Amino acid sequence: MRKLLFIIIYLSFISPAFADGNKAIENALHEYIKGKDARIGVAVIINGKDTVSVNGNRDFPMMSVFKFPLALTVAHWINTNGMSLNDTVT
């Protein structure tokens, strides 16, 4: 994961210097995810206008969108049942 992040950051800084910068980023991302046993989607927005997308047409679950309402529900349950977030659950 760190390697992928490094590639994205590195290529986003050098891309303005090259006419094919966006294609270079896209190729690097494709090369990184090739052969991985994972469903990976990445989008990079460069300078607020150019976008590079790998698997951007696929649907991915929005896990943080699910986690927040669940966390609120758990917090509400803890509050209404006289428990504390510091209580140990076994």
PDB file of N, CA and C in Angstrom, residues 12-62:
ATOM      1  N   SER A  12       2.414  12.176  -9.632  1.00  0.00           N
ATOM      2  CA  SER A  12       1.603  13.389  -9.708  1.00  0.00           C
ATOM      3  C   SER A  12       2.466  14.645  -9.689  1.00  0.00           C
ATOM      4  N   PHE A  13       3.649  14.563  -9.076  1.00  0.00           N
ATOM      5  CA  PHE A  13       4.551  15.715  -9.076  1.00  0.00           C
ATOM      6  C   PHE A  13       5.339  15.836 -10.373  1.00  0.00           C
ATOM      7  N   ILE A  14       5.710  14.711 -10.972  1.00  0.00           N
ATOM      8  CA  ILE A  14       6.508  14.804 -12.188  1.00  0.00           C
ATOM      9  C   ILE A  14       5.656  14.909 -13.445  1.00  0.00           C
ATOM     10  N   SER A  15       4.369  14.625 -13.351  1.00  0.00           N
ATOM     11  CA  SER A  15       3.530  14.611 -14.547  1.00  0.00           C
ATOM     12  C   SER A  15       3.427  15.948 -15.267  1.00  0.00           C
ATOM     13  N   PRO A  16       3.398  17.095 -14.581  1.00  0.00           N
ATOM     14  CA  PRO A  16       3.318  18.345 -15.344  1.00  0.00           C
ATOM     15  C   PRO A  16       4.527  18.574 -16.242  1.00  0.00           C
ATOM     16  N   ALA A  17       5.639  17.941 -15.937  1.00  0.00           N
ATOM     17  CA  ALA A  17       6.848  18.128 -16.738  1.00  0.00           C
ATOM     18  C   ALA A  17       6.802  17.339 -18.035  1.00  0.00           C
ATOM     19  N   PHE A  18       5.887  16.406 -18.143  1.00  0.00           N
ATOM     20  CA  PHE A  18       5.803  15.542 -19.316  1.00  0.00           C
ATOM     21  C   PHE A  18       4.420  15.642 -19.939  1.00  0.00           C
ATOM     22  N   ALA A  19       4.396  15.653 -21.266  1.00  0.00           N
ATOM     23  CA  ALA A  19       3.110  15.728 -21.963  1.00  0.00           C
ATOM     24  C   ALA A  19       2.282  14.478 -21.717  1.00  0.00           C
ATOM     25  N   ASP A  20       2.945  13.341 -21.569  1.00  0.00           N
ATOM     26  CA  ASP A  20       2.243  12.080 -21.342  1.00  0.00           C
ATOM     27  C   ASP A  20       2.187  11.725 -19.866  1.00  0.00           C
ATOM     28  N   GLY A  21       2.210  12.714 -18.992  1.00  0.00           N
ATOM     29  CA  GLY A  21       2.227  12.474 -17.551  1.00  0.00           C
ATOM     30  C   GLY A  21       1.057  11.644 -17.069  1.00  0.00           C
ATOM     31  N   ASN A  22      -0.142  11.958 -17.556  1.00  0.00           N
ATOM     32  CA  ASN A  22      -1.318  11.213 -17.120  1.00  0.00           C
ATOM     33  C   ASN A  22      -1.245   9.757 -17.560  1.00  0.00           C
ATOM     34  N   LYS A  23      -0.772   9.534 -18.766  1.00  0.00           N
ATOM     35  CA  LYS A  23      -0.650   8.161 -19.260  1.00  0.00           C
ATOM     36  C   LYS A  23       0.404   7.407 -18.454  1.00  0.00           C
ATOM     37  N   ALA A  24       1.467   8.087 -18.049  1.00  0.00           N
ATOM     38  CA  ALA A  24       2.508   7.451 -17.240  1.00  0.00           C
ATOM     39  C   ALA A  24       1.956   7.021 -15.888  1.00  0.00           C
ATOM     40  N   ILE A  25       1.138   7.876 -15.280  1.00  0.00           N
ATOM     41  CA  ILE A  25       0.521   7.525 -13.999  1.00  0.00           C
ATOM     42  C   ILE A  25      -0.408   6.337 -14.182  1.00  0.00           C
ATOM     43  N   GLU A  26      -1.235   6.401 -15.211  1.00  0.00           N
ATOM     44  CA  GLU A  26      -2.174   5.308 -15.464  1.00  0.00           C
ATOM     45  C   GLU A  26      -1.438   3.990 -15.694  1.00  0.00           C
ATOM     46  N   ASN A  27      -0.381   4.029 -16.488  1.00  0.00           N
ATOM     47  CA  ASN A  27       0.396   2.810 -16.748  1.00  0.00           C
ATOM     48  C   ASN A  27       1.044   2.278 -15.478  1.00  0.00           C
ATOM     49  N   ALA A  28       1.578   3.173 -14.640  1.00  0.00           N
ATOM     50  CA  ALA A  28       2.209   2.744 -13.388  1.00  0.00           C
ATOM     51  C   ALA A  28       1.192   2.094 -12.459  1.00  0.00           C
ATOM     52  N   LEU A  29      -0.005   2.668 -12.392  1.00  0.00           N
ATOM     53  CA  LEU A  29      -1.048   2.085 -11.545  1.00  0.00           C
ATOM     54  C   LEU A  29      -1.486   0.723 -12.072  1.00  0.00           C
ATOM     55  N   HIS A  30      -1.678   0.621 -13.383  1.00  0.00           N
ATOM     56  CA  HIS A  30      -2.050  -0.668 -13.974  1.00  0.00           C
ATOM     57  C   HIS A  30      -0.974  -1.714 -13.700  1.00  0.00           C
ATOM     58  N   GLU A  31       0.280  -1.319 -13.835  1.00  0.00           N
ATOM     59  CA  GLU A  31       1.389  -2.245 -13.601  1.00  0.00           C
ATOM     60  C   GLU A  31       1.417  -2.707 -12.147  1.00  0.00           C
ATOM     61  N   TYR A  32       1.140  -1.789 -11.224  1.00  0.00           N
ATOM     62  CA  TYR A  32       1.165  -2.139  -9.805  1.00  0.00           C
ATOM     63  C   TYR A  32       0.060  -3.132  -9.446  1.00  0.00           C
ATOM     64  N   ILE A  33      -1.139  -2.941  -9.981  1.00  0.00           N
ATOM     65  CA  ILE A  33      -2.253  -3.801  -9.585  1.00  0.00           C
ATOM     66  C   ILE A  33      -2.338  -5.079 -10.408  1.00  0.00           C
ATOM     67  N   LYS A  34      -1.574  -5.150 -11.502  1.00  0.00           N
ATOM     68  CA  LYS A  34      -1.610  -6.337 -12.355  1.00  0.00           C
ATOM     69  C   LYS A  34      -1.171  -7.569 -11.551  1.00  0.00           C
ATOM     70  N   GLY A  35      -1.943  -8.625 -11.640  1.00  0.00           N
ATOM     71  CA  GLY A  35      -1.591  -9.876 -10.984  1.00  0.00           C
ATOM     72  C   GLY A  35      -1.962  -9.945  -9.514  1.00  0.00           C
ATOM     73  N   LYS A  36      -2.523  -8.884  -8.951  1.00  0.00           N
ATOM     74  CA  LYS A  36      -2.931  -8.890  -7.545  1.00  0.00           C
ATOM     75  C   LYS A  36      -4.279  -9.593  -7.433  1.00  0.00           C
ATOM     76  N   ASP A  37      -4.441 -10.349  -6.375  1.00  0.00           N
ATOM     77  CA  ASP A  37      -5.712 -11.013  -6.116  1.00  0.00           C
ATOM     78  C   ASP A  37      -6.589 -10.054  -5.305  1.00  0.00           C
ATOM     79  N   ALA A  38      -6.988  -8.975  -5.954  1.00  0.00           N
ATOM     80  CA  ALA A  38      -7.775  -7.946  -5.284  1.00  0.00           C
ATOM     81  C   ALA A  38      -8.543  -7.147  -6.327  1.00  0.00           C
ATOM     82  N   ARG A  39      -9.608  -6.537  -5.882  1.00  0.00           N
ATOM     83  CA  ARG A  39     -10.370  -5.620  -6.725  1.00  0.00           C
ATOM     84  C   ARG A  39      -9.955  -4.213  -6.326  1.00  0.00           C
ATOM     85  N   ILE A  40      -9.180  -3.557  -7.169  1.00  0.00           N
ATOM     86  CA  ILE A  40      -8.594  -2.268  -6.823  1.00  0.00           C
ATOM     87  C   ILE A  40      -9.083  -1.202  -7.794  1.00  0.00           C
ATOM     88  N   GLY A  41      -9.482  -0.074  -7.254  1.00  0.00           N
ATOM     89  CA  GLY A  41      -9.851   1.077  -8.056  1.00  0.00           C
ATOM     90  C   GLY A  41      -9.150   2.304  -7.505  1.00  0.00           C
ATOM     91  N   VAL A  42      -8.594   3.106  -8.392  1.00  0.00           N
ATOM     92  CA  VAL A  42      -7.846   4.293  -7.977  1.00  0.00           C
ATOM     93  C   VAL A  42      -8.208   5.447  -8.902  1.00  0.00           C
ATOM     94  N   ALA A  43      -8.378   6.620  -8.318  1.00  0.00           N
ATOM     95  CA  ALA A  43      -8.552   7.837  -9.115  1.00  0.00           C
ATOM     96  C   ALA A  43      -7.602   8.886  -8.569  1.00  0.00           C
ATOM     97  N   VAL A  44      -6.893   9.548  -9.465  1.00  0.00           N
ATOM     98  CA  VAL A  44      -5.949  10.592  -9.079  1.00  0.00           C
ATOM     99  C   VAL A  44      -6.359  11.870  -9.796  1.00  0.00           C
ATOM    100  N   ILE A  45      -6.571  12.931  -9.028  1.00  0.00           N
ATOM    101  CA  ILE A  45      -6.910  14.231  -9.604  1.00  0.00           C
ATOM    102  C   ILE A  45      -5.662  15.097  -9.495  1.00  0.00           C
ATOM    103  N   ILE A  46      -5.180  15.562 -10.628  1.00  0.00           N
ATOM    104  CA  ILE A  46      -3.932  16.312 -10.686  1.00  0.00           C
ATOM    105  C   ILE A  46      -4.237  17.779 -10.945  1.00  0.00           C
ATOM    106  N   ASN A  47      -3.759  18.627 -10.068  1.00  0.00           N
ATOM    107  CA  ASN A  47      -3.957  20.078 -10.192  1.00  0.00           C
ATOM    108  C   ASN A  47      -5.430  20.465 -10.302  1.00  0.00           C
ATOM    109  N   GLY A  48      -6.299  19.656  -9.752  1.00  0.00           N
ATOM    110  CA  GLY A  48      -7.719  19.969  -9.738  1.00  0.00           C
ATOM    111  C   GLY A  48      -8.433  19.852 -11.063  1.00  0.00           C
ATOM    112  N   LYS A  49      -7.754  19.346 -12.101  1.00  0.00           N
ATOM    113  CA  LYS A  49      -8.421  19.280 -13.402  1.00  0.00           C
ATOM    114  C   LYS A  49      -8.200  17.968 -14.128  1.00  0.00           C
ATOM    115  N   ASP A  50      -6.980  17.480 -14.190  1.00  0.00           N
ATOM    116  CA  ASP A  50      -6.701  16.228 -14.893  1.00  0.00           C
ATOM    117  C   ASP A  50      -6.990  15.057 -13.965  1.00  0.00           C
ATOM    118  N   THR A  51      -7.677  14.071 -14.489  1.00  0.00           N
ATOM    119  CA  THR A  51      -8.003  12.903 -13.686  1.00  0.00           C
ATOM    120  C   THR A  51      -7.508  11.646 -14.380  1.00  0.00           C
ATOM    121  N   VAL A  52      -6.875  10.803 -13.594  1.00  0.00           N
ATOM    122  CA  VAL A  52      -6.458   9.488 -14.067  1.00  0.00           C
ATOM    123  C   VAL A  52      -7.254   8.480 -13.260  1.00  0.00           C
ATOM    124  N   SER A  53      -7.873   7.552 -13.931  1.00  0.00           N
ATOM    125  CA  SER A  53      -8.708   6.569 -13.253  1.00  0.00           C
ATOM    126  C   SER A  53      -8.357   5.170 -13.720  1.00  0.00           C
ATOM    127  N   VAL A  54      -8.213   4.275 -12.765  1.00  0.00           N
ATOM    128  CA  VAL A  54      -7.996   2.861 -13.054  1.00  0.00           C
ATOM    129  C   VAL A  54      -9.163   2.108 -12.435  1.00  0.00           C
ATOM    130  N   ASN A  55      -9.906   1.396 -13.245  1.00  0.00           N
ATOM    131  CA  ASN A  55     -11.114   0.679 -12.830  1.00  0.00           C
ATOM    132  C   ASN A  55     -12.167   1.642 -12.271  1.00  0.00           C
ATOM    133  N   GLY A  56     -12.194   2.848 -12.781  1.00  0.00           N
ATOM    134  CA  GLY A  56     -13.155   3.839 -12.321  1.00  0.00           C
ATOM    135  C   GLY A  56     -14.585   3.542 -12.725  1.00  0.00           C
ATOM    136  N   ASN A  57     -14.761   2.625 -13.646  1.00  0.00           N
ATOM    137  CA  ASN A  57     -16.108   2.267 -14.097  1.00  0.00           C
ATOM    138  C   ASN A  57     -16.722   1.145 -13.263  1.00  0.00           C
ATOM    139  N   ARG A  58     -15.956   0.586 -12.323  1.00  0.00           N
ATOM    140  CA  ARG A  58     -16.466  -0.502 -11.477  1.00  0.00           C
ATOM    141  C   ARG A  58     -17.095   0.060 -10.214  1.00  0.00           C
ATOM    142  N   ASP A  59     -18.037  -0.696  -9.660  1.00  0.00           N
ATOM    143  CA  ASP A  59     -18.667  -0.312  -8.396  1.00  0.00           C
ATOM    144  C   ASP A  59     -17.879  -0.911  -7.242  1.00  0.00           C
ATOM    145  N   PHE A  60     -17.643  -0.100  -6.220  1.00  0.00           N
ATOM    146  CA  PHE A  60     -16.959  -0.539  -5.018  1.00  0.00           C
ATOM    147  C   PHE A  60     -17.812  -0.159  -3.814  1.00  0.00           C
ATOM    148  N   PRO A  61     -17.825  -1.006  -2.785  1.00  0.00           N
ATOM    149  CA  PRO A  61     -18.579  -0.637  -1.581  1.00  0.00           C
ATOM    150  C   PRO A  61     -17.935   0.573  -0.910  1.00  0.00           C
ATOM    151  N   MET A  62     -18.763   1.441  -0.413  1.00  0.00           N
ATOM    152  CA  MET A  62     -18.264   2.641   0.257  1.00  0.00           C
ATOM    153  C   MET A  62     -18.251   2.360   1.752  1.00  0.00           C
TER     154      MET A  62
END
